[in-house]
Short mmCIF file of C-alpha atoms in Angstrom, two decimals:
data_model
loop_
_atom_site.label_atom_id
_atom_site.label_comp_id
_atom_site.label_asym_id
_atom_site.label_seq_id
_atom_site.Cartn_x
_atom_site.Cartn_y
_atom_site.Cartn_z
CA UNK A 1 -22.77 77.28 -78.96
CA UNK A 2 -22.21 76.69 -82.62
CA UNK A 3 -24.74 74.46 -84.28
CA UNK A 4 -23.46 71.72 -86.53
CA UNK A 5 -24.65 72.74 -89.99
CA UNK A 6 -24.26 69.22 -91.34
CA UNK A 7 -26.28 67.71 -88.52
CA UNK A 8 -29.06 70.22 -89.12
CA UNK A 9 -29.15 69.30 -92.79
CA UNK A 10 -29.34 65.60 -91.89
CA UNK A 11 -32.23 66.15 -89.51
CA UNK A 12 -34.00 68.32 -92.06
CA UNK A 13 -33.63 65.69 -94.74
CA UNK A 14 -34.86 62.89 -92.48
CA UNK A 15 -37.82 64.99 -91.36
CA UNK A 16 -38.53 65.98 -94.93
CA UNK A 17 -38.75 62.31 -95.91
CA UNK A 18 -41.13 61.66 -93.02
CA UNK A 19 -43.18 64.68 -94.03
CA UNK A 20 -43.57 63.40 -97.58
CA UNK A 21 -44.48 59.93 -96.40
CA UNK A 22 -46.79 60.69 -93.48
CA UNK A 23 -48.01 64.29 -93.45
CA UNK A 24 -51.31 63.60 -95.22
CA UNK A 25 -52.23 60.56 -93.15
CA UNK A 26 -51.32 62.36 -89.92
CA UNK A 27 -53.43 65.32 -90.96
CA UNK A 28 -56.38 62.99 -91.55
CA UNK A 29 -55.74 61.34 -88.18
CA UNK A 30 -55.80 64.68 -86.38
CA UNK A 31 -59.00 65.71 -88.18
CA UNK A 32 -60.68 62.51 -87.02
CA UNK A 33 -59.49 62.82 -83.43
CA UNK A 34 -60.11 66.52 -82.91
CA UNK A 35 -63.49 68.00 -82.11
CA UNK A 36 -62.18 71.06 -83.87
CA UNK A 37 -60.81 69.63 -87.12
CA UNK A 38 -59.77 73.12 -88.19
CA UNK A 39 -56.76 72.93 -85.90
CA UNK A 40 -55.56 69.61 -87.33
CA UNK A 41 -52.86 71.21 -89.44
CA UNK A 42 -51.52 73.07 -86.44
CA UNK A 43 -51.36 69.83 -84.42
CA UNK A 44 -49.48 67.94 -87.12
CA UNK A 45 -47.00 70.76 -87.65
CA UNK A 46 -46.46 70.93 -83.92
CA UNK A 47 -45.74 67.18 -83.88
CA UNK A 48 -43.12 67.58 -86.59
CA UNK A 49 -41.54 70.53 -84.79
CA UNK A 50 -41.34 68.47 -81.58
CA UNK A 51 -39.80 65.55 -83.42
CA UNK A 52 -37.19 67.90 -84.82
CA UNK A 53 -36.09 68.87 -81.33
CA UNK A 54 -36.28 65.30 -80.03
CA UNK A 55 -34.60 63.73 -83.06
CA UNK A 56 -31.23 63.05 -81.49
CA UNK A 57 -32.85 61.51 -78.44
CA UNK A 58 -34.71 58.86 -80.43
CA UNK A 59 -33.33 55.43 -79.78
CA UNK A 60 -33.91 54.45 -83.39
CA UNK A 61 -34.50 56.97 -86.10
CA UNK A 62 -36.85 54.46 -87.67
CA UNK A 63 -39.06 55.29 -84.71
CA UNK A 64 -39.76 58.73 -86.17
CA UNK A 65 -43.10 57.78 -87.71
CA UNK A 66 -44.26 56.12 -84.49
CA UNK A 67 -43.17 59.20 -82.53
CA UNK A 68 -45.21 61.41 -84.85
CA UNK A 69 -48.31 59.23 -84.54
CA UNK A 70 -48.10 59.17 -80.76
CA UNK A 71 -47.51 62.92 -80.59
CA UNK A 72 -50.47 63.69 -82.86
CA UNK A 73 -52.69 61.48 -80.69
CA UNK A 74 -51.46 63.10 -77.48
CA UNK A 75 -51.76 66.65 -78.77
CA UNK A 76 -55.23 65.93 -80.10
CA UNK A 77 -56.26 64.33 -76.83
CA UNK A 78 -55.12 67.37 -74.85
CA UNK A 79 -57.15 69.68 -77.04
CA UNK A 80 -60.22 67.47 -76.82
CA UNK A 81 -59.89 67.36 -73.03
CA UNK A 82 -59.70 71.13 -72.82
CA UNK A 83 -62.77 71.46 -74.98
CA UNK A 84 -64.62 68.95 -72.82
CA UNK A 85 -63.81 70.94 -69.71
CA UNK A 86 -65.26 74.16 -71.07
CA UNK A 87 -68.12 72.61 -72.99
CA UNK A 88 -71.46 73.03 -71.26
CA UNK A 89 -73.62 71.20 -73.76
CA UNK A 90 -72.47 68.02 -75.45
CA UNK A 91 -72.75 67.77 -79.19
CA UNK A 92 -76.10 66.29 -80.20
CA UNK A 93 -76.17 62.71 -81.40
CA UNK A 94 -76.62 62.31 -85.11
CA UNK A 95 -80.27 61.99 -86.17
CA UNK A 96 -81.50 58.66 -87.31
CA UNK A 97 -82.53 58.62 -90.91
CA UNK A 98 -85.22 56.64 -92.61
CA UNK A 99 -84.87 54.02 -95.34
CA UNK A 100 -83.55 55.12 -98.72
CA UNK A 101 -82.19 53.85 -101.97
CA UNK A 102 -78.95 51.84 -101.87
CA UNK A 103 -76.59 54.62 -102.84
CA UNK A 104 -78.18 57.10 -100.54
CA UNK A 105 -78.27 54.51 -97.80
CA UNK A 106 -74.57 53.74 -98.17
CA UNK A 107 -73.77 57.44 -97.95
CA UNK A 108 -75.97 57.79 -94.90
CA UNK A 109 -74.30 54.78 -93.31
CA UNK A 110 -70.87 56.32 -93.77
CA UNK A 111 -72.07 59.67 -92.45
CA UNK A 112 -73.63 57.98 -89.45
CA UNK A 113 -70.51 55.94 -88.75
CA UNK A 114 -68.26 58.99 -88.94
CA UNK A 115 -70.54 60.91 -86.60
CA UNK A 116 -70.72 57.99 -84.18
CA UNK A 117 -66.93 57.64 -84.15
CA UNK A 118 -66.75 61.22 -82.87
CA UNK A 119 -69.04 60.28 -80.00
CA UNK A 120 -67.07 57.22 -78.92
CA UNK A 121 -65.11 57.39 -75.65
CA UNK A 122 -61.61 58.78 -76.20
CA UNK A 123 -59.61 55.55 -76.21
CA UNK A 124 -62.10 53.75 -78.44
CA UNK A 125 -62.04 56.63 -80.90
CA UNK A 126 -58.24 56.64 -80.95
CA UNK A 127 -58.06 52.88 -81.50
CA UNK A 128 -60.60 53.05 -84.33
CA UNK A 129 -58.80 55.89 -86.11
CA UNK A 130 -55.35 54.32 -85.81
CA UNK A 131 -56.56 50.84 -86.77
CA UNK A 132 -59.04 51.63 -89.54
CA UNK A 133 -57.83 54.96 -90.92
CA UNK A 134 -54.07 54.65 -90.52
CA UNK A 135 -54.35 50.87 -91.03
CA UNK A 136 -51.96 50.15 -88.17
CA UNK A 137 -51.71 46.66 -86.76
CA UNK A 138 -52.99 46.02 -83.24
CA UNK A 139 -49.40 45.99 -82.02
CA UNK A 140 -48.60 49.32 -83.66
CA UNK A 141 -51.82 50.81 -82.32
CA UNK A 142 -50.93 49.62 -78.82
CA UNK A 143 -47.46 51.17 -79.09
CA UNK A 144 -48.81 54.48 -80.36
CA UNK A 145 -51.23 54.71 -77.44
CA UNK A 146 -48.89 53.24 -74.79
CA UNK A 147 -51.44 50.61 -73.87
CA UNK A 148 -51.44 46.82 -74.11
CA UNK A 149 -52.49 44.92 -77.19
CA UNK A 150 -55.27 43.36 -75.13
CA UNK A 151 -56.62 46.83 -74.35
CA UNK A 152 -56.62 47.67 -78.04
CA UNK A 153 -58.67 44.54 -78.77
CA UNK A 154 -61.11 45.44 -76.01
CA UNK A 155 -61.54 49.04 -77.17
CA UNK A 156 -62.00 47.98 -80.78
CA UNK A 157 -64.49 45.29 -79.85
CA UNK A 158 -66.60 47.78 -77.89
CA UNK A 159 -66.33 50.44 -80.56
CA UNK A 160 -67.37 48.07 -83.34
CA UNK A 161 -70.29 46.84 -81.26
CA UNK A 162 -71.49 50.41 -80.83
CA UNK A 163 -71.02 51.19 -84.51
CA UNK A 164 -72.81 48.00 -85.58
CA UNK A 165 -75.74 48.83 -83.30
CA UNK A 166 -76.04 52.26 -84.88
CA UNK A 167 -75.98 50.75 -88.35
CA UNK A 168 -78.63 48.23 -87.39
CA UNK A 169 -80.84 50.99 -86.08
CA UNK A 170 -80.47 52.82 -89.39
CA UNK A 171 -81.50 49.76 -91.39
CA UNK B 1 -63.29 42.05 -92.87
CA UNK B 2 -66.97 42.44 -92.14
CA UNK B 3 -69.35 44.99 -93.60
CA UNK B 4 -69.11 47.36 -90.63
CA UNK B 5 -65.33 47.45 -90.83
CA UNK B 6 -65.44 48.03 -94.56
CA UNK B 7 -67.92 50.88 -94.20
CA UNK B 8 -65.91 52.27 -91.32
CA UNK B 9 -62.77 52.52 -93.42
CA UNK B 10 -64.67 54.36 -96.14
CA UNK B 11 -66.37 56.62 -93.62
CA UNK B 12 -63.09 57.57 -91.99
CA UNK B 13 -61.49 58.35 -95.34
CA UNK B 14 -64.49 60.56 -96.22
CA UNK B 15 -64.38 62.28 -92.85
CA UNK B 16 -60.64 62.89 -92.92
CA UNK B 17 -61.32 64.88 -96.05
CA UNK B 18 -58.86 66.38 -98.45
CA UNK B 19 -55.45 66.00 -96.89
CA UNK B 20 -53.44 67.33 -99.73
CA UNK B 21 -50.33 68.63 -98.07
CA UNK B 22 -49.89 72.34 -98.10
CA UNK B 23 -46.45 73.18 -99.37
CA UNK B 24 -46.39 76.00 -96.82
CA UNK B 25 -46.57 73.57 -93.92
CA UNK B 26 -43.08 72.22 -94.46
CA UNK B 27 -41.52 75.67 -94.47
CA UNK B 28 -43.19 76.39 -91.15
CA UNK B 29 -41.90 73.16 -89.67
CA UNK B 30 -38.36 73.95 -90.76
CA UNK B 31 -38.51 77.41 -89.20
CA UNK B 32 -39.90 76.07 -85.92
CA UNK B 33 -37.62 73.03 -85.83
CA UNK B 34 -34.46 75.03 -86.27
CA UNK B 35 -35.66 77.69 -83.89
CA UNK B 36 -36.54 75.28 -81.10
CA UNK B 37 -33.44 73.15 -81.45
CA UNK B 38 -31.52 76.33 -80.75
CA UNK B 39 -33.53 77.37 -77.73
CA UNK B 40 -36.16 79.41 -79.50
CA UNK B 41 -39.83 78.72 -79.46
CA UNK B 42 -41.75 80.00 -82.41
CA UNK B 43 -45.35 79.63 -81.43
CA UNK B 44 -47.83 78.26 -83.89
CA UNK B 45 -50.88 80.32 -84.29
CA UNK B 46 -53.59 80.49 -86.74
CA UNK B 47 -51.36 81.83 -89.24
CA UNK B 48 -49.10 79.44 -87.83
CA UNK B 49 -47.54 79.42 -90.32
CA UNK B 50 -47.47 82.71 -91.23
CA UNK B 51 -44.24 81.12 -90.72
CA UNK B 52 -44.33 80.42 -94.16
CA UNK B 53 -45.19 83.75 -95.33
CA UNK B 54 -43.38 84.31 -92.31
CA UNK B 55 -39.85 83.90 -92.95
CA UNK B 56 -39.92 85.82 -96.19
CA UNK B 57 -42.44 88.49 -95.22
CA UNK B 58 -40.78 89.23 -91.91
CA UNK B 59 -37.43 89.26 -93.58
CA UNK B 60 -38.76 91.91 -95.87
CA UNK B 61 -39.64 93.88 -92.76
CA UNK B 62 -36.16 93.45 -91.42
CA UNK B 63 -36.88 90.66 -88.91
CA UNK B 64 -34.70 87.60 -89.17
CA UNK B 65 -35.86 84.41 -87.49
CA UNK B 66 -32.73 82.43 -88.17
CA UNK B 67 -29.40 83.81 -87.14
CA UNK B 68 -26.52 83.75 -89.50
CA UNK B 69 -23.23 85.45 -89.01
CA UNK B 70 -21.44 87.36 -91.71
CA UNK B 71 -19.86 84.23 -93.06
CA UNK B 72 -23.23 82.59 -93.36
CA UNK B 73 -22.52 80.11 -90.57
CA UNK B 74 -25.49 79.24 -88.43
CA UNK B 75 -24.98 80.43 -84.88
CA UNK B 76 -26.95 79.00 -82.00
CA UNK B 77 -28.41 81.28 -79.38
CA UNK B 78 -28.41 80.65 -75.64
CA UNK B 79 -30.99 81.98 -73.27
CA UNK B 80 -34.69 82.60 -73.29
CA UNK B 81 -36.95 82.12 -76.26
CA UNK B 82 -37.63 85.05 -78.49
CA UNK B 83 -41.14 85.91 -79.60
CA UNK B 84 -41.84 87.93 -82.68
CA UNK B 85 -45.23 89.58 -83.08
CA UNK B 86 -46.58 91.46 -86.03
CA UNK B 87 -49.36 94.00 -85.65
CA UNK B 88 -50.15 95.85 -88.77
CA UNK B 89 -46.87 97.15 -89.98
CA UNK B 90 -45.27 97.02 -86.55
CA UNK B 91 -43.00 94.15 -85.67
CA UNK B 92 -41.73 93.63 -82.16
CA UNK B 93 -39.26 91.07 -80.95
CA UNK B 94 -39.05 90.39 -77.24
CA UNK B 95 -37.12 88.02 -75.04
CA UNK B 96 -39.65 86.81 -72.47
CA UNK B 97 -38.97 85.94 -68.87
CA UNK B 98 -37.33 82.49 -68.87
CA UNK B 99 -39.82 81.45 -66.18
CA UNK B 100 -42.60 81.67 -68.74
CA UNK B 101 -41.35 78.59 -70.52
CA UNK B 102 -42.41 75.40 -68.86
CA UNK B 103 -39.82 72.63 -68.57
CA UNK B 104 -39.58 70.40 -71.59
CA UNK B 105 -38.31 67.46 -69.58
CA UNK B 106 -39.97 65.63 -66.73
CA UNK B 107 -39.60 62.26 -65.08
CA UNK B 108 -42.54 59.96 -64.58
CA UNK B 109 -43.51 56.67 -63.03
CA UNK B 110 -46.14 54.96 -65.14
CA UNK B 111 -49.11 53.08 -63.77
CA UNK B 112 -47.24 50.00 -64.96
CA UNK B 113 -44.34 50.90 -62.60
CA UNK B 114 -41.79 52.13 -65.13
CA UNK B 115 -39.56 55.14 -64.43
CA UNK B 116 -39.00 57.15 -67.63
CA UNK B 117 -37.84 60.43 -69.02
CA UNK B 118 -40.85 62.34 -70.35
CA UNK B 119 -41.16 65.06 -72.97
CA UNK B 120 -43.81 67.52 -71.81
CA UNK B 121 -44.18 69.12 -75.23
CA UNK B 122 -44.78 65.83 -77.01
CA UNK B 123 -46.78 64.45 -74.11
CA UNK B 124 -45.01 61.12 -74.15
CA UNK B 125 -42.18 59.20 -72.59
CA UNK B 126 -38.91 59.30 -74.48
CA UNK B 127 -36.60 57.06 -72.59
CA UNK B 128 -37.28 54.27 -70.11
CA UNK B 129 -34.89 54.34 -67.16
CA UNK B 130 -35.97 51.58 -64.84
CA UNK B 131 -38.61 48.85 -64.74
CA UNK B 132 -39.69 46.92 -61.72
CA UNK B 133 -42.26 44.18 -61.38
CA UNK B 134 -44.76 44.71 -58.59
CA UNK B 135 -46.06 42.00 -56.31
CA UNK B 136 -49.74 42.89 -56.66
CA UNK B 137 -50.65 41.06 -53.47
CA UNK B 138 -48.29 43.03 -51.24
CA UNK B 139 -47.30 46.08 -53.30
CA UNK B 140 -43.64 45.18 -52.94
CA UNK B 141 -41.57 46.65 -55.75
CA UNK B 142 -43.86 49.63 -56.36
CA UNK B 143 -41.92 52.81 -57.17
CA UNK B 144 -42.83 56.18 -55.67
CA UNK B 145 -41.50 59.21 -53.84
CA UNK B 146 -40.09 60.67 -57.06
CA UNK B 147 -37.91 63.80 -56.76
CA UNK B 148 -35.09 65.53 -58.61
CA UNK B 149 -31.79 66.65 -57.12
CA UNK B 150 -30.05 69.88 -58.20
CA UNK B 151 -27.40 67.82 -59.99
CA UNK B 152 -30.07 66.27 -62.24
CA UNK B 153 -30.13 62.86 -60.57
CA UNK B 154 -33.51 61.22 -60.10
CA UNK B 155 -34.44 59.95 -56.63
CA UNK B 156 -37.23 57.57 -55.78
CA UNK B 157 -38.28 54.95 -53.31
CA UNK B 158 -39.32 51.36 -53.72
CA UNK B 159 -41.82 49.61 -51.50
CA UNK B 160 -40.62 46.52 -49.71
CA UNK B 161 -42.41 43.53 -48.29
CA UNK B 162 -44.93 44.26 -45.53
CA UNK B 163 -43.40 43.44 -42.17
CA UNK B 164 -39.88 43.73 -43.52
CA UNK B 165 -39.16 47.40 -43.00
CA UNK B 166 -35.53 47.04 -44.04
CA UNK B 167 -36.67 46.11 -47.53
CA UNK B 168 -38.01 49.60 -48.30
CA UNK B 169 -35.37 51.50 -50.19
CA UNK B 170 -34.36 55.00 -51.29
CA UNK B 171 -32.64 54.99 -54.67
CA UNK B 172 -30.68 57.41 -56.80
CA UNK B 173 -30.61 57.10 -60.59
CA UNK B 174 -28.02 58.98 -62.58
CA UNK B 175 -29.45 59.40 -66.07
CA UNK B 176 -26.55 57.95 -68.03
CA UNK B 177 -25.83 54.97 -65.82
CA UNK B 178 -27.23 51.50 -66.09
CA UNK B 179 -29.40 51.21 -63.03
CA UNK B 180 -30.35 52.81 -59.76
CA UNK B 181 -28.18 52.73 -56.67
CA UNK B 182 -29.70 52.19 -53.23
CA UNK B 183 -28.73 54.98 -50.88
CA UNK B 184 -30.83 54.39 -47.78
CA UNK B 185 -33.59 52.35 -46.22
CA UNK B 186 -36.78 54.39 -46.25
CA UNK B 187 -38.92 56.50 -48.57
CA UNK B 188 -39.79 60.02 -49.79
CA UNK B 189 -36.26 61.26 -50.62
CA UNK B 190 -35.54 64.96 -51.15
CA UNK B 191 -32.14 66.53 -51.82
CA UNK B 192 -31.64 70.10 -50.59
CA UNK B 193 -31.18 72.95 -53.11
CA UNK B 194 -27.50 73.24 -52.20
CA UNK B 195 -27.10 69.53 -53.01
CA UNK B 196 -25.57 68.74 -49.64
CA UNK B 197 -28.39 67.23 -47.61
CA UNK B 198 -30.71 64.28 -48.22
CA UNK B 199 -33.95 64.21 -46.25
CA UNK B 200 -36.01 61.05 -46.21
CA UNK B 201 -38.51 59.11 -44.18
CA UNK B 202 -36.72 56.24 -42.50
CA UNK B 203 -38.23 53.15 -41.01
CA UNK B 204 -36.84 52.37 -37.62
CA UNK B 205 -38.42 48.95 -37.49
CA UNK B 206 -41.65 47.02 -37.74
CA UNK B 207 -44.31 48.11 -35.36
CA UNK B 208 -46.72 45.60 -33.94
CA UNK B 209 -50.00 46.22 -32.24
CA UNK B 210 -50.94 44.84 -28.84
CA UNK B 211 -52.05 41.64 -30.51
CA UNK B 212 -48.64 41.22 -32.11
CA UNK B 213 -50.03 41.84 -35.57
CA UNK B 214 -47.86 43.88 -37.93
CA UNK B 215 -49.26 47.38 -38.38
CA UNK B 216 -46.55 49.13 -40.32
CA UNK B 217 -43.07 50.53 -40.23
CA UNK B 218 -42.32 53.17 -37.62
CA UNK B 219 -41.51 56.47 -39.32
CA UNK B 220 -38.68 58.81 -38.48
CA UNK B 221 -37.41 61.79 -40.45
CA UNK B 222 -33.72 61.69 -41.29
CA UNK B 223 -31.40 64.30 -42.77
CA UNK B 224 -28.13 62.91 -44.06
CA UNK B 225 -25.11 65.03 -44.94
CA UNK B 226 -24.21 63.63 -48.36
CA UNK B 227 -20.60 64.76 -47.97
CA UNK B 228 -19.76 63.47 -44.49
CA UNK B 229 -22.44 60.80 -44.26
CA UNK B 230 -23.52 62.08 -40.83
CA UNK B 231 -27.22 61.72 -40.07
CA UNK B 232 -29.60 63.50 -37.78
CA UNK B 233 -32.79 61.65 -36.91
CA UNK B 234 -36.07 63.16 -35.71
CA UNK B 235 -38.32 60.71 -33.95
CA UNK B 236 -42.01 61.55 -34.08
CA UNK B 237 -43.83 62.07 -30.84
CA UNK B 238 -44.97 58.67 -29.69
CA UNK B 239 -48.66 58.74 -29.02
CA UNK B 240 -50.34 55.42 -29.42
CA UNK B 241 -49.80 54.52 -33.03
CA UNK B 242 -48.80 58.00 -34.17
CA UNK B 243 -45.34 56.74 -34.90
CA UNK B 244 -46.94 54.85 -37.73
CA UNK B 245 -47.91 58.13 -39.39
CA UNK B 246 -46.40 57.98 -42.83
CA UNK B 247 -44.25 60.78 -44.21
CA UNK B 248 -44.90 60.64 -47.94
CA UNK B 249 -43.51 63.92 -49.25
CA UNK B 250 -40.63 66.17 -48.19
CA UNK B 251 -39.65 69.44 -49.90
CA UNK B 252 -36.75 71.71 -48.99
CA UNK B 253 -36.85 75.50 -48.63
CA UNK B 254 -34.46 77.51 -50.81
CA UNK B 255 -32.26 78.07 -47.73
CA UNK B 256 -31.51 74.31 -47.47
CA UNK B 257 -32.28 74.64 -43.76
CA UNK B 258 -36.05 74.41 -43.44
CA UNK B 259 -38.23 71.79 -45.03
CA UNK B 260 -41.90 70.99 -45.32
CA UNK B 261 -43.38 67.52 -45.13
CA UNK B 262 -46.74 65.81 -44.98
CA UNK B 263 -47.82 63.34 -42.37
CA UNK B 264 -50.61 60.87 -42.93
CA UNK B 265 -52.24 59.77 -39.74
CA UNK B 266 -56.01 59.78 -39.39
CA UNK B 267 -56.09 62.23 -42.26
CA UNK B 268 -53.24 64.18 -43.76
CA UNK B 269 -51.49 67.29 -42.52
CA UNK B 270 -48.48 69.38 -43.46
CA UNK B 271 -45.77 70.70 -41.15
CA UNK B 272 -42.63 72.81 -41.32
CA UNK B 273 -39.36 71.68 -39.79
CA UNK B 274 -36.38 73.88 -39.02
CA UNK B 275 -33.46 71.45 -39.11
CA UNK B 276 -31.37 73.70 -36.88
CA UNK B 277 -33.86 73.74 -34.03
CA UNK B 278 -33.00 71.17 -31.33
CA UNK B 279 -35.50 68.62 -30.13
CA UNK B 280 -37.64 65.94 -31.65
CA UNK B 281 -39.95 66.22 -34.59
CA UNK B 282 -42.70 67.57 -32.36
CA UNK B 283 -40.54 70.37 -30.96
CA UNK B 284 -38.83 71.37 -34.21
CA UNK B 285 -41.98 71.22 -36.35
CA UNK B 286 -45.03 73.42 -36.58
CA UNK B 287 -48.17 72.84 -38.63
CA UNK B 288 -48.46 74.87 -41.80
CA UNK B 289 -50.59 77.88 -40.81
CA UNK B 290 -53.18 79.25 -43.20
CA UNK B 291 -54.34 82.36 -41.34
CA UNK B 292 -58.11 82.59 -41.08
CA UNK B 293 -58.66 80.23 -43.96
CA UNK B 294 -59.94 76.84 -42.93
CA UNK B 295 -58.46 74.04 -44.96
CA UNK B 296 -58.44 70.31 -44.54
CA UNK B 297 -56.53 67.33 -45.83
CA UNK B 298 -53.39 69.25 -46.72
CA UNK B 299 -50.92 67.11 -48.65
CA UNK B 300 -48.13 66.98 -51.24
CA UNK B 301 -46.34 70.16 -50.15
CA UNK B 302 -43.80 71.76 -52.46
CA UNK B 303 -41.63 74.72 -51.52
CA UNK B 304 -41.37 77.17 -54.40
CA UNK B 305 -37.89 78.20 -55.50
CA UNK B 306 -36.63 81.58 -54.35
CA UNK B 307 -39.59 82.33 -52.10
CA UNK B 308 -41.23 81.88 -48.74
CA UNK B 309 -44.18 80.26 -50.43
CA UNK B 310 -45.29 76.67 -50.64
CA UNK B 311 -48.03 75.06 -52.69
CA UNK B 312 -50.14 72.27 -51.29
CA UNK B 313 -53.14 70.26 -52.27
CA UNK B 314 -56.17 70.63 -50.02
CA UNK B 315 -59.59 69.06 -49.71
CA UNK B 316 -60.70 67.32 -52.86
CA UNK B 317 -58.06 68.85 -55.10
CA UNK B 318 -57.80 72.58 -54.54
CA UNK B 319 -54.31 73.85 -55.20
CA UNK B 320 -53.29 76.48 -52.64
CA UNK B 321 -50.30 78.80 -52.43
CA UNK B 322 -49.39 79.57 -48.83
CA UNK B 323 -46.82 82.08 -47.58
CA UNK B 324 -45.15 80.47 -44.58
CA UNK B 325 -44.15 83.86 -43.13
CA UNK B 326 -47.41 85.79 -43.52
CA UNK B 327 -49.81 82.80 -43.60
CA UNK B 328 -51.47 84.38 -46.63
CA UNK B 329 -53.40 81.85 -48.71
CA UNK B 330 -54.34 82.07 -52.38
CA UNK B 331 -56.12 79.55 -54.56
CA UNK B 332 -54.06 78.67 -57.62
CA UNK B 333 -56.34 76.22 -59.41
CA UNK B 334 -58.84 73.46 -58.85
CA UNK B 335 -58.25 70.03 -60.19
CA UNK B 336 -60.54 67.08 -60.45
CA UNK B 337 -58.77 64.79 -58.02
CA UNK B 338 -55.08 65.41 -57.68
CA UNK B 339 -52.82 63.54 -55.35
CA UNK B 340 -49.38 64.42 -56.68
CA UNK B 341 -47.82 67.85 -57.07
CA UNK B 342 -44.47 69.24 -58.13
CA UNK B 343 -43.01 72.62 -59.11
CA UNK B 344 -40.25 73.36 -61.60
CA UNK B 345 -36.90 74.99 -60.81
CA UNK B 346 -38.38 78.49 -61.26
CA UNK B 347 -41.25 77.76 -58.89
CA UNK B 348 -43.72 79.03 -61.48
CA UNK B 349 -44.86 75.96 -63.36
CA UNK B 350 -46.67 73.23 -61.47
CA UNK B 351 -47.27 69.61 -62.41
CA UNK B 352 -50.26 67.70 -61.06
CA UNK B 353 -50.84 63.97 -61.11
CA UNK B 354 -54.51 63.13 -60.83
CA UNK B 355 -55.98 59.99 -59.37
CA UNK B 356 -56.98 58.74 -62.82
CA UNK B 357 -53.35 58.95 -63.98
CA UNK B 358 -53.68 62.20 -65.89
CA UNK B 359 -50.74 64.62 -65.86
CA UNK B 360 -51.77 68.27 -65.81
CA UNK B 361 -49.47 71.28 -66.20
CA UNK B 362 -50.48 74.45 -64.37
CA UNK B 363 -49.11 77.65 -65.90
CA UNK B 364 -48.19 80.72 -63.82
CA UNK B 365 -51.55 82.28 -64.70
CA UNK B 366 -53.41 79.24 -63.36
CA UNK B 367 -54.34 77.85 -66.76
CA UNK B 368 -54.17 74.09 -66.92
CA UNK B 369 -53.22 71.78 -69.74
CA UNK B 370 -53.53 68.01 -69.90
CA UNK B 371 -50.17 66.53 -70.90
CA UNK B 372 -50.77 62.79 -70.91
CA UNK B 373 -52.46 59.89 -69.17
CA UNK B 374 -51.33 56.70 -67.48
CA UNK B 375 -48.95 57.94 -64.79
CA UNK B 376 -48.73 57.43 -61.08
CA UNK B 377 -46.16 60.15 -60.32
CA UNK B 378 -44.32 62.92 -62.14
CA UNK B 379 -41.74 65.62 -61.37
CA UNK B 380 -39.95 68.28 -63.40
#
């Protein structure tokens, strides 16, 4: 089999463009979804490598970014599941903190929210990260997770209710 | 946007941290992308991307990860993946057993009743093949009985309307054609390894109870010669309503002569059938024997390629390997609640579908990996 050198260059260029446009946001997504953020880079690189192989099978090459997002979510989910299977003791819930000055309070609120996001059920966590970190629309979030738009709304509603409750408790 | 959402956005940006792209990462992706597209599989590891260092450092040691001929033309490589390991100053390059690589392609039926091509590495569907709306009240239209033929065609069954046994169909889908083609009336299709025989559960007609109420479709096991069209039919022993026992999974032995199937009637059981033995299903079949090991609720049998071994699910999800000649039993893995099982063409990699829709790959060493969620059936 002789590989088409021109085709390889085309794929490399297309992937390179996607890398420049999306690598950083995908890396952040993986860090937020993984319980072991240290492996985020590995997950994102793996997603790009898989897209490389699958490139010619994509129905639309514009779908490359969506493919990457879905692959990062799936790869992260698999790793989280494996960790959950072996984990004997769940991670402790973040401690409540007392009242503080405004700046300190705002920082504590963000810290508390980030910690609470990590404790959300898997789907809720994925919806929150895709919607509020990647700034995807509900439709794009639904496509990335292969679920309905209605499910996205439900997961987000529940997640925001949980997060709001935690914030209220802090105040 | 309310205050919580605003804070959440800020919190997520903080938590995601510094995502400045490492220039090394792209080099690693290029090395892996080219390698995999040509049949190689460079594994990421911590130094994943030692890749980076990789390509240049290993080159300095005389190891080349990308092949180029004398004229500088890239040459693809066929065959098993090559793994390169570096320990201290020593570099070894080995071509592993092809059976160590799990299949990259599978076929799945989603919970939403869509048949698709599935990429096991990416953990997602790549290409929808067939959609069918389900009548939720009756189940009519639901796809199932997924299997692959040696020629790469995908076989499945579609539930019909209750009471209308002729509306249950066995279908064949050739990947590059528009839609599936109905081949028979029945369910649970399985094409023999030599590609010549189709086994399936046929419905000989609606079966009513003494009160005239419809109870189900009477099951028979049929083997059709796909060349001549000739069929041989095994009628189950008639014992009360036993003929209603449903055959939900059939798997051929490598010799294309014997097969193993499960029978669901007051619990599930698994039996072997020698298609060259005369007589009805009762005479030609014998229950799968497991020596001195007591097992219950055997189901989803799969005959492993090139062996006298089958794998079955037992009890609440234990995966067992059983030698049909010696009756030796070995536990392969435990799953949470599996109901679907398939093996790849090497017989070494298994694919489980759990009751919650999770797809789990089982490696030859018994290690499991979650591939994706949201599927009712899967084969590879």
